[in-house]
Coordinates of C-alpha atoms in Angstrom, one line a residue:
Chain W
M15 CA 35.9 -12.3 12.4
E16 CA 35.0 -13.2 16.1
E17 CA 32.3 -10.3 16.2
M18 CA 30.8 -11.7 13.4
L19 CA 31.0 -15.3 14.9
K20 CA 29.6 -14.1 18.3
T21 CA 26.6 -12.4 15.8
L22 CA 25.4 -15.8 14.6
L23 CA 26.5 -18.1 17.5
L24 CA 23.7 -15.2 19.0
E25 CA 21.5 -15.4 17.2
R26 CA 21.9 -18.7 17.3
S27 CA 20.5 -19.4 20.6
V28 CA 17.8 -16.3 20.4
R29 CA 16.1 -18.6 17.2
E30 CA 16.9 -21.8 20.2
F31 CA 15.1 -20.2 22.4
Y32 CA 11.9 -19.4 20.7
R33 CA 12.5 -22.6 19.6
R34 CA 11.6 -24.2 22.1
Y35 CA 9.3 -21.1 24.1
H36 CA 6.8 -22.3 21.1
A37 CA 7.4 -26.7 21.1
Q38 CA 6.5 -26.1 24.8
L39 CA 3.4 -24.8 24.6
D40 CA 2.9 -26.6 21.9
Q41 CA 3.5 -30.1 23.8
Q42 CA 1.1 -27.9 26.6
M43 CA 3.5 -27.6 29.1
L44 CA 2.3 -24.9 31.2
T45 CA 4.2 -25.8 34.5
Q46 CA 7.2 -25.0 32.8
W47 CA 5.9 -21.8 30.4
P48 CA 6.3 -18.9 33.8
D49 CA 10.5 -20.4 33.7
F50 CA 10.9 -18.5 30.4
F51 CA 10.0 -15.7 32.4
T52 CA 11.8 -13.5 34.5
E53 CA 11.0 -12.5 38.0
D54 CA 9.5 -8.8 36.9
A55 CA 8.4 -9.7 33.7
S56 CA 5.5 -9.1 31.7
Y57 CA 3.2 -11.4 29.4
L58 CA 0.9 -9.7 27.2
V59 CA -1.4 -10.4 24.9
T60 CA -3.7 -6.9 22.5
N61 CA -4.4 -6.5 19.0
R62 CA -3.3 -4.4 16.9
A63 CA -6.6 -2.3 17.5
N64 CA -6.3 -1.6 20.4
F65 CA -2.1 -1.3 20.6
E66 CA -2.3 1.5 17.9
E67 CA -5.2 2.9 20.0
D68 CA -2.9 2.5 23.7
M69 CA -5.3 1.3 24.8
L70 CA -5.3 0.3 28.5
V71 CA -6.9 -3.1 29.0
Y72 CA -4.9 -6.3 27.0
N73 CA -6.2 -10.1 26.9
V74 CA -3.7 -11.0 28.9
F75 CA -2.3 -8.5 31.8
C76 CA 0.6 -10.7 33.5
E77 CA 3.6 -7.9 35.2
G78 CA 5.2 -10.1 36.7
K79 CA 5.6 -13.7 37.2
K80 CA 3.7 -15.2 40.0
M81 CA 0.8 -13.7 38.1
L82 CA 2.0 -16.4 35.1
I83 CA 2.5 -18.7 37.2
D84 CA -1.2 -18.1 38.4
R85 CA -2.9 -17.9 34.8
A86 CA -1.3 -21.0 34.6
L87 CA -2.5 -22.6 37.6
G88 CA -5.5 -21.4 36.8
L89 CA -5.8 -22.3 33.3
Q90 CA -5.5 -26.3 34.8
K91 CA -7.0 -26.2 37.7
A92 CA -9.9 -23.7 37.5
V93 CA -11.0 -23.1 33.9
W94 CA -12.7 -26.3 31.6
F95 CA -12.5 -26.3 27.8
R96 CA -12.3 -28.4 25.3
D97 CA -9.1 -30.3 24.4
R98 CA -7.1 -28.8 21.5
L99 CA -4.0 -29.3 19.9
Q100 CA -1.9 -26.8 18.7
R101 CA 0.8 -25.4 16.8
R102 CA 2.8 -22.4 16.2
F103 CA 5.0 -21.8 13.6
A104 CA 7.4 -18.6 13.4
G105 CA 8.5 -16.8 10.6
S106 CA 11.1 -13.7 11.1
I107 CA 12.9 -13.1 14.1
E108 CA 15.2 -10.2 13.8
I109 CA 16.9 -8.8 16.7
T110 CA 16.4 -5.5 16.7
H111 CA 19.1 -4.5 19.7
Q112 CA 21.5 -5.9 21.6
S113 CA 23.3 -4.4 24.7
E114 CA 24.9 -6.5 27.4
H115 CA 22.7 -8.4 29.1
A116 CA 19.9 -7.6 27.3
L117 CA 18.4 -7.7 23.8
D118 CA 15.1 -6.8 21.7
V119 CA 13.1 -9.3 19.4
V120 CA 10.5 -8.5 17.0
S121 CA 9.0 -11.8 15.8
S122 CA 6.5 -13.3 13.5
F123 CA 4.3 -17.0 14.6
M124 CA 0.9 -19.0 14.0
V125 CA -1.1 -21.4 15.4
T126 CA -3.4 -23.5 14.4
E127 CA -5.3 -25.5 16.6
S128 CA -6.3 -28.8 16.6
R129 CA -9.9 -29.7 18.7
Q130 CA -10.8 -32.7 19.8
G131 CA -8.9 -34.6 16.2
E132 CA -11.1 -32.2 13.8
P133 CA -9.2 -30.2 11.0
S134 CA -6.8 -27.8 11.9
S135 CA -7.8 -24.0 11.4
L136 CA -5.9 -20.9 11.6
L137 CA -6.3 -19.5 15.9
L138 CA -4.1 -15.9 15.1
T139 CA -1.8 -14.5 13.2
S140 CA 1.0 -12.3 15.4
E141 CA 3.9 -9.9 16.3
S142 CA 6.1 -10.1 18.9
Q143 CA 7.9 -7.1 20.2
D144 CA 10.2 -9.1 23.0
S145 CA 13.0 -7.6 25.3
L146 CA 14.8 -11.2 26.4
S147 CA 18.2 -11.0 29.3
I148 CA 20.8 -12.0 28.7
A149 CA 22.4 -14.3 32.1
P150 CA 25.6 -14.4 33.0
D151 CA 26.2 -18.0 31.2
G152 CA 24.1 -16.9 28.2
T153 CA 20.4 -18.3 29.6
L154 CA 17.7 -16.3 27.3
Q155 CA 14.9 -15.0 29.9
F156 CA 11.8 -12.6 28.6
S157 CA 11.2 -9.1 30.8
K158 CA 8.9 -8.8 28.1
R159 CA 6.6 -10.5 25.8
L160 CA 4.1 -8.4 24.4
C161 CA 2.5 -10.2 21.9
I162 CA 0.6 -8.0 18.9
I163 CA -2.6 -10.9 16.9
D164 CA -3.4 -9.0 13.4
A165 CA -7.2 -9.8 13.8
E166 CA -9.7 -7.3 15.7
V167 CA -12.3 -10.3 15.9
L168 CA -10.5 -13.1 16.9
P169 CA -12.4 -17.1 15.5
D170 CA -12.3 -18.5 19.3
S171 CA -11.1 -18.1 22.9
I172 CA -7.5 -17.9 23.2
I173 CA -6.2 -20.1 26.3
Y174 CA -3.1 -21.9 26.4
P175 CA -0.2 -18.8 26.4
I176 CA 1.5 -18.4 22.9
Chain L
M13 CA -39.4 -26.6 11.1
S14 CA -40.3 -23.9 13.0
E15 CA -44.1 -24.7 12.5
F16 CA -43.7 -28.6 12.5
Y17 CA -42.9 -28.3 15.9
G18 CA -44.1 -25.3 17.4
W19 CA -43.6 -24.4 21.2
P20 CA -43.9 -27.1 23.4
D21 CA -46.5 -27.5 26.5
A22 CA -44.7 -26.4 29.1
G23 CA -43.9 -22.4 28.0
A24 CA -41.1 -21.3 28.3
R25 CA -40.0 -24.1 31.2
R26 CA -39.6 -26.3 27.6
L27 CA -37.5 -24.9 25.0
P28 CA -37.5 -26.0 21.5
Q29 CA -33.9 -27.1 19.8
H30 CA -35.8 -25.6 16.6
I31 CA -35.0 -21.7 18.4
Y32 CA -30.9 -22.6 17.8
A33 CA -30.9 -24.4 15.5
D34 CA -33.2 -23.3 12.6
K35 CA -31.6 -21.3 9.6
D36 CA -35.2 -19.9 9.3
N37 CA -35.8 -19.2 12.9
F38 CA -32.7 -17.3 13.1
Q39 CA -34.1 -14.9 9.5
R40 CA -37.5 -14.7 11.2
E41 CA -36.2 -12.9 14.6
L42 CA -34.1 -10.8 12.6
D43 CA -37.1 -9.4 11.5
A44 CA -39.3 -9.8 14.1
I45 CA -36.5 -8.2 16.7
F46 CA -33.9 -6.9 15.6
F47 CA -35.8 -5.1 13.0
A48 CA -38.8 -4.4 14.7
D49 CA -39.6 -2.2 17.8
S50 CA -36.1 -2.9 19.7
W51 CA -33.6 -0.8 21.1
N52 CA -30.3 -1.6 20.2
Y53 CA -26.9 -0.9 21.9
V54 CA -24.4 0.5 18.8
A55 CA -22.2 2.3 21.2
L56 CA -21.6 4.6 23.5
S57 CA -20.9 8.4 23.3
C58 CA -17.0 8.7 24.5
E59 CA -16.6 7.5 21.1
V60 CA -17.5 9.8 18.9
P61 CA -17.0 12.7 20.6
E62 CA -16.3 15.1 17.7
P63 CA -18.3 15.5 14.7
G64 CA -17.5 13.9 12.2
D65 CA -16.3 11.5 15.2
Y66 CA -17.7 8.0 13.9
I67 CA -17.1 4.5 14.8
L68 CA -19.2 0.8 13.5
S69 CA -21.1 -0.8 15.1
S70 CA -24.3 -3.1 14.4
V71 CA -28.1 -3.6 14.9
G72 CA -28.7 -7.4 14.6
N73 CA -26.7 -8.6 11.6
V74 CA -26.7 -5.1 9.4
G75 CA -23.3 -3.0 10.2
V76 CA -24.4 0.2 11.3
I77 CA -22.3 3.7 11.3
V78 CA -22.5 5.3 14.4
S79 CA -21.2 9.6 13.6
R80 CA -21.5 12.7 15.3
D81 CA -23.0 15.5 13.3
R82 CA -22.3 18.6 12.6
K83 CA -24.4 20.4 15.4
G84 CA -23.0 17.2 17.6
T85 CA -26.5 15.6 17.3
I86 CA -25.1 11.1 18.1
R87 CA -26.8 9.8 14.4
V88 CA -26.5 6.1 13.4
F89 CA -27.1 5.1 9.5
V90 CA -26.9 2.0 7.7
N91 CA -23.3 1.3 6.2
R92 CA -24.3 1.6 2.6
C93 CA -24.3 3.3 -0.3
T94 CA -27.9 3.6 -1.4
H95 CA -26.8 2.8 -5.0
R96 CA -24.9 -0.3 -5.4
G97 CA -24.4 -1.2 -1.8
A98 CA -21.1 -1.0 -1.4
R99 CA -19.6 -0.4 2.1
L100 CA -19.4 2.7 3.0
C101 CA -16.9 2.8 5.2
E102 CA -13.9 0.3 5.8
K103 CA -11.7 2.0 8.8
R104 CA -13.1 0.9 12.2
K105 CA -13.2 4.6 13.0
G106 CA -12.6 8.1 12.2
N107 CA -12.8 11.6 11.2
N108 CA -15.3 12.3 7.7
K109 CA -16.3 15.2 6.4
L110 CA -18.4 13.4 4.3
F111 CA -19.3 10.1 4.0
T112 CA -17.6 8.7 0.3
C113 CA -18.0 5.9 -1.3
P114 CA -15.3 4.5 -2.8
Y115 CA -17.4 2.7 -6.2
H116 CA -18.7 5.8 -7.9
E117 CA -17.8 8.5 -5.4
W118 CA -20.7 9.0 -4.0
R119 CA -21.1 11.6 -1.2
F120 CA -23.2 12.1 2.1
N121 CA -23.1 14.4 4.8
L122 CA -22.9 13.9 8.4
E123 CA -26.7 14.4 8.1
G124 CA -27.1 11.1 6.0
R125 CA -27.8 13.6 2.9
L126 CA -27.0 13.1 -0.6
V127 CA -24.6 15.4 -1.6
G128 CA -22.2 14.2 -4.3
V129 CA -23.5 12.4 -7.4
P130 CA -19.6 12.7 -9.9
L131 CA -20.7 13.0 -13.7
S132 CA -24.3 13.3 -12.7
Q133 CA -23.8 15.9 -15.2
G134 CA -22.9 13.4 -18.2
V135 CA -19.9 14.4 -19.4
K136 CA -19.8 17.0 -23.3
G137 CA -23.4 17.0 -22.4
K138 CA -23.9 13.7 -22.7
G139 CA -25.2 11.4 -20.1
G140 CA -25.5 11.2 -17.0
M141 CA -27.6 10.9 -14.4
S142 CA -31.3 11.2 -15.6
P143 CA -34.0 13.7 -14.9
Q144 CA -36.0 11.3 -13.4
F145 CA -33.1 10.8 -10.2
D146 CA -33.4 13.1 -7.0
P147 CA -30.8 12.9 -4.8
Q148 CA -34.0 13.1 -1.9
N149 CA -34.3 9.6 -2.1
H150 CA -31.6 8.5 -2.2
G151 CA -29.8 9.4 1.1
L152 CA -28.6 7.7 3.3
K153 CA -31.5 5.3 6.2
Q154 CA -30.7 5.8 9.5
L155 CA -31.8 4.6 12.2
N156 CA -34.5 6.1 15.0
V157 CA -31.3 6.5 18.2
C158 CA -31.7 7.5 21.8
E159 CA -28.8 7.9 24.8
R160 CA -29.0 7.8 28.3
H161 CA -25.3 8.6 30.3
G162 CA -23.4 8.5 27.8
V163 CA -24.8 5.2 26.3
V164 CA -26.5 4.7 22.9
F165 CA -29.2 2.7 21.0
A166 CA -31.1 2.7 18.5
S167 CA -33.2 1.3 16.7
F168 CA -35.2 0.3 13.2
S169 CA -38.6 1.4 15.3
N170 CA -39.3 4.9 14.4
D171 CA -42.5 4.2 17.3
M172 CA -40.6 3.6 20.3
V173 CA -41.1 3.8 23.9
P174 CA -38.5 6.8 25.8
L175 CA -35.8 4.0 26.8
E176 CA -36.5 4.6 30.3
T177 CA -40.2 3.2 29.7
Y178 CA -38.4 0.5 27.6
L179 CA -36.0 -0.7 30.5
G180 CA -38.9 -0.2 33.1
P181 CA -38.0 1.5 37.0
K182 CA -36.6 -2.0 38.1
I183 CA -34.1 -1.8 35.3
L184 CA -33.4 1.5 35.3
R185 CA -32.2 2.2 38.5
Y186 CA -29.4 -1.2 38.0
F187 CA -28.8 1.1 35.0
D188 CA -27.8 4.8 36.4
R189 CA -26.0 3.1 38.9
V190 CA -22.7 1.9 36.4
C191 CA -23.9 5.3 34.4
D192 CA -25.3 8.2 35.6
G193 CA -24.5 10.7 34.3
R194 CA -20.7 10.8 34.1
P195 CA -18.5 11.3 31.1
L196 CA -17.4 7.8 30.0
K197 CA -14.5 6.7 28.3
V198 CA -13.2 3.4 26.6
I199 CA -9.5 1.5 27.8
G200 CA -10.1 -1.3 25.8
K201 CA -12.4 -3.8 23.5
H202 CA -12.2 -7.2 23.3
K203 CA -14.1 -9.1 19.9
H204 CA -14.2 -12.8 19.5
V205 CA -16.2 -15.7 17.5
V206 CA -18.2 -17.7 19.9
A207 CA -20.0 -20.7 17.9
G208 CA -23.1 -20.0 19.4
N209 CA -26.5 -19.1 18.9
W210 CA -26.4 -15.0 20.5
K211 CA -29.7 -16.5 22.4
L212 CA -27.2 -19.0 24.0
Q213 CA -24.4 -16.9 25.2
I214 CA -27.6 -13.9 26.6
E215 CA -29.1 -16.3 28.7
N216 CA -26.2 -17.6 29.6
V217 CA -25.9 -14.6 31.8
K218 CA -29.0 -14.9 32.9
D219 CA -28.6 -18.0 34.4
T220 CA -27.1 -18.2 37.7
V221 CA -26.7 -21.5 38.6
H222 CA -24.2 -22.5 36.4
A223 CA -21.8 -19.3 37.6
A224 CA -21.5 -20.7 40.8
I225 CA -20.2 -24.4 39.1
L226 CA -18.8 -24.3 35.6
H227 CA -16.7 -20.6 37.7
S228 CA -14.7 -22.7 38.7
F229 CA -11.7 -19.6 39.4
F230 CA -15.1 -17.9 40.2
T231 CA -16.4 -20.9 43.6
L232 CA -12.3 -21.1 44.6
F233 CA -12.1 -17.4 45.5
G234 CA -16.0 -16.6 46.5
I235 CA -16.6 -14.3 44.4
W236 CA -20.0 -15.5 42.9
R237 CA -20.2 -19.0 44.9
S238 CA -23.9 -19.9 45.1
D239 CA -24.9 -19.4 49.0
Q240 CA -23.9 -15.6 48.7
E241 CA -26.2 -13.0 49.3
T242 CA -28.9 -12.6 45.0
E243 CA -31.3 -10.9 43.7
I244 CA -32.2 -11.9 40.5
V245 CA -34.6 -8.9 38.8
V246 CA -35.9 -9.4 35.8
E247 CA -38.5 -6.4 34.0
D248 CA -41.7 -7.0 34.4
K249 CA -42.6 -8.6 31.0
G250 CA -39.3 -10.3 30.6
M251 CA -37.1 -8.8 29.0
H252 CA -34.4 -7.6 30.5
S253 CA -32.1 -8.9 33.4
V254 CA -30.3 -8.1 36.6
L255 CA -28.3 -10.5 38.3
A256 CA -26.9 -8.7 40.8
S257 CA -24.6 -10.6 44.6
T258 CA -22.8 -9.8 46.5
A259 CA -18.8 -11.5 47.2
T260 CA -18.5 -13.0 50.4
F261 CA -14.1 -13.7 48.7
S262 CA -13.9 -16.4 51.4
K263 CA -13.6 -19.6 49.8
Q264 CA -16.1 -22.8 49.2
Q265 CA -16.1 -24.2 52.6
T266 CA -16.8 -27.3 51.1
H267 CA -13.4 -27.1 50.0
S268 CA -10.5 -29.4 52.2
E269 CA -7.8 -27.9 53.5
E270 CA -5.9 -29.9 51.0
A271 CA -8.1 -28.1 48.3
D272 CA -7.1 -25.4 49.0
S273 CA -3.8 -25.1 48.9
E274 CA -4.2 -26.7 45.8
F275 CA -4.5 -23.3 44.2
S276 CA -4.7 -19.6 45.3
L277 CA -2.8 -16.8 44.0
L278 CA 0.2 -15.6 44.5
D279 CA -1.1 -11.8 43.3
P280 CA -4.0 -11.4 45.0
S281 CA -4.2 -7.9 43.0
L282 CA -5.5 -9.3 40.1
I283 CA -9.8 -10.2 42.3
A284 CA -8.2 -7.4 43.9
H285 CA -11.8 -4.9 44.4
E286 CA -12.3 -1.4 45.2
A287 CA -16.5 -0.8 46.0
E288 CA -17.5 1.3 44.6
F289 CA -21.6 0.8 44.0
S290 CA -24.3 -0.1 46.4
H291 CA -25.6 -3.4 46.8
A292 CA -23.4 -5.8 45.0
T293 CA -20.0 -6.3 43.8
G294 CA -21.6 -7.8 40.6
A295 CA -24.3 -7.1 38.4
V296 CA -24.7 -8.5 35.6
M297 CA -27.9 -7.0 33.3
T298 CA -29.0 -8.0 29.9
I299 CA -31.3 -5.7 28.0
W300 CA -33.5 -6.5 25.5
P301 CA -32.5 -8.1 22.8
N302 CA -28.4 -8.5 22.6
L303 CA -26.7 -6.1 25.7
I304 CA -25.0 -8.1 28.6
F305 CA -24.3 -4.7 30.5
L306 CA -22.3 -5.9 33.2
Q307 CA -20.0 -4.4 35.8
Q308 CA -18.3 -6.9 38.3
L309 CA -15.6 -6.0 40.3
N310 CA -13.9 -2.9 39.7
C311 CA -14.7 -4.7 35.0
L312 CA -17.3 -2.4 33.4
V313 CA -18.4 -3.9 29.9
M314 CA -20.6 -3.4 27.8
R315 CA -20.9 -6.6 25.7
H316 CA -22.7 -6.5 22.9
V317 CA -23.6 -10.0 21.7
E318 CA -23.7 -10.0 17.2
P319 CA -25.7 -12.0 15.6
V320 CA -24.2 -13.3 12.9
S321 CA -26.2 -16.8 11.8
H322 CA -28.4 -19.1 14.1
D323 CA -24.9 -21.6 14.7
K324 CA -22.8 -18.4 15.8
C325 CA -22.8 -14.4 18.0
V326 CA -19.6 -11.8 18.2
K327 CA -18.6 -10.2 21.3
T328 CA -17.8 -7.1 21.2
W329 CA -16.3 -5.8 24.7
T330 CA -16.0 -2.1 24.9
F331 CA -14.1 -1.8 29.0
F332 CA -15.2 1.5 30.0
A333 CA -14.2 3.6 32.8
Y334 CA -14.5 7.4 34.1
E335 CA -13.3 9.7 32.4
D336 CA -11.6 11.1 35.5
E337 CA -11.3 8.7 37.8
D338 CA -8.2 7.6 40.1
P339 CA -5.3 5.4 37.7
A340 CA -5.5 3.7 40.7
L341 CA -8.6 1.5 40.1
T342 CA -8.7 2.4 36.6
A343 CA -4.6 -0.1 36.9
R344 CA -8.0 -2.4 39.0
R345 CA -10.0 -3.0 35.9
V346 CA -8.1 -3.0 33.6
K347 CA -5.6 -6.5 36.0
Q348 CA -9.5 -7.7 36.5
A349 CA -10.2 -7.8 32.2
N350 CA -8.3 -10.8 32.5
L351 CA -11.0 -12.3 33.9
L352 CA -13.7 -11.9 30.8
G353 CA -13.0 -12.1 27.4
A354 CA -11.4 -14.4 24.4
S355 CA -8.6 -15.4 26.9
G356 CA -10.3 -14.5 30.2
L357 CA -9.9 -16.7 32.8
V358 CA -13.8 -17.0 33.6
T359 CA -15.5 -15.9 29.9
I360 CA -13.5 -19.9 28.3
D361 CA -15.5 -21.7 30.2
D362 CA -18.8 -19.8 29.0
N363 CA -17.0 -19.9 24.6
E364 CA -16.6 -23.4 25.3
I365 CA -19.9 -24.5 26.9
L366 CA -21.7 -22.5 24.4
A367 CA -20.2 -24.3 21.8
S368 CA -20.6 -27.8 23.0
C369 CA -24.4 -27.1 23.7
Q370 CA -24.8 -25.3 19.5
V371 CA -24.2 -29.3 18.7
G372 CA -25.1 -31.1 20.4
L373 CA -28.5 -28.1 20.4
Q374 CA -28.1 -29.2 16.5
Q375 CA -28.6 -32.4 16.5
Q376 CA -32.0 -33.7 15.2
S377 CA -34.3 -35.3 17.7
Q378 CA -36.7 -32.9 18.7
F379 CA -35.6 -32.2 21.1
E380 CA -36.5 -30.0 24.5
C381 CA -34.2 -28.1 26.8
A382 CA -35.5 -28.1 30.4
I383 CA -35.2 -24.8 32.2
E384 CA -37.3 -26.3 35.5
Y385 CA -34.5 -24.4 38.5
G386 CA -37.1 -22.4 40.7
E387 CA -40.4 -21.4 40.0
G388 CA -42.5 -18.1 37.5
S389 CA -40.3 -16.1 35.6
S390 CA -40.3 -12.8 38.1
D391 CA -37.7 -11.6 40.6
C392 CA -36.2 -14.0 42.5
D393 CA -34.1 -13.4 46.1
H394 CA -31.6 -16.5 45.5
M395 CA -28.9 -17.3 43.2
V396 CA -31.0 -21.6 41.9
S397 CA -33.5 -20.0 39.4
E398 CA -33.3 -19.7 36.0
S399 CA -36.6 -17.3 36.3
A400 CA -34.9 -14.6 33.7
I401 CA -34.2 -17.6 31.4
R402 CA -38.4 -18.0 31.5
G403 CA -38.5 -14.1 31.3
F404 CA -37.1 -14.0 28.8
Y405 CA -38.8 -16.8 26.6
N406 CA -42.2 -15.1 27.8
Y407 CA -41.5 -12.3 25.7
Y408 CA -39.4 -13.5 23.4
R409 CA -42.7 -16.3 22.4
Q410 CA -44.9 -12.5 22.2
V411 CA -42.5 -11.7 19.2
M412 CA -42.3 -13.7 18.1
E413 CA -45.4 -15.5 17.5
L414 CA -44.5 -18.7 18.1

């Protein structure tokens, strides 16, 4: 009984972690985005075709929180793009492996985008293969987030993090 | 509409909007440019190393199969069964002994010949192919192919000058600067839609002026500044060009200290450059009609701009490296790729502004772009000129008879 309760609580905190992650990105809170990651975390975005062929080049390749902060600041200060609203929809979130201080989580999600008030369109559907670290107080952070986008041809730029 | 507007008197200094907005003009471009006398980039030969290997690509808006036959020769076929027009290959790459159409299982060998037609003799003596049917006349549509130092081009024309002549000595020098015959390997691909006419994308990389204005990221880190040593090289007819420039890696001097402290990289490895090539840290080459051959710091990329419609193109970025290079150098290329592609800290600017231009250019009001930076349409030793764009349109008008 106690085990089951622990599992339920863990699952709940993982779902809550992803909900907060998506919600903050929907609100375009770029400055806070790196805080979801550990100091030596990696954040990788690729597509299924590159992933299956073990290609080295990613759409986004960040190793370490510093690169994430650089990207977040770069997007805010050095990149020009048209205003847009995004919404992230999480599908399944499954804990595939767990130990005392770490979790592996596979999730699926989609992102829609509305540019300058135009009707929303589908930007991407993706799987993520993530590793989360569990701090002593139970706080979760990504130690790795790997997003594998389904489409080989992206309909547009992927500007904000996913 | 094209006839109605014609071309402005100012020549290549004015670009009429219909060349971006008119569907008929787009169709004419396919016929006069992509299906005529042009060498079209299709692939790197290392993408099809073995007999039977194939990869899908395009010439104009026509899907093609780039494959290697039994003798090791690279062939380029239209990806279309000669029976009912179905796509022969659906998977983006693979290895085949035969190309088999899923519809009626017509089979084509690696040389493109039709070698198998099911039920050609009919069933129980009835039906089958008509006696007039000669399989020899129904092979795959095959394109003219040429290869230089591992880069494959194809043409619908069988009356092409050699690639070396097509490029001319000035461009060939830059081509060979990166592709010098060393074996290449592909290290990744990006593919994404740009909501703009294909020429906007080609012009964008012939436009040295915008690079130091729009791309704040370049300017902030001294990768591409308007005052750095630059060479614009335009092929004599205007078809191809190279913008070669040498980064100073120093921040824009006009920036105040306050502005500098506003944004500096916590992890400078993102742009840590290892010098590989003589003169210039970046050389952006455009090869008529739709290849952007890019060397920016340590990123080596074939950027293939597929014209999809008058208002849309698809960019395929093939990132490559040398087969036997130091893994540390490859790691630099991988990190610097963060600047490029659909999520590139530099390229997002372009993807976005080209879409914005397309919206403006489709508003029908007899608008003309003003291409007035600099003079003429030939070589230049500074960055503030649109001469490569004017060169492109001198040639464009000639082949389009505009």
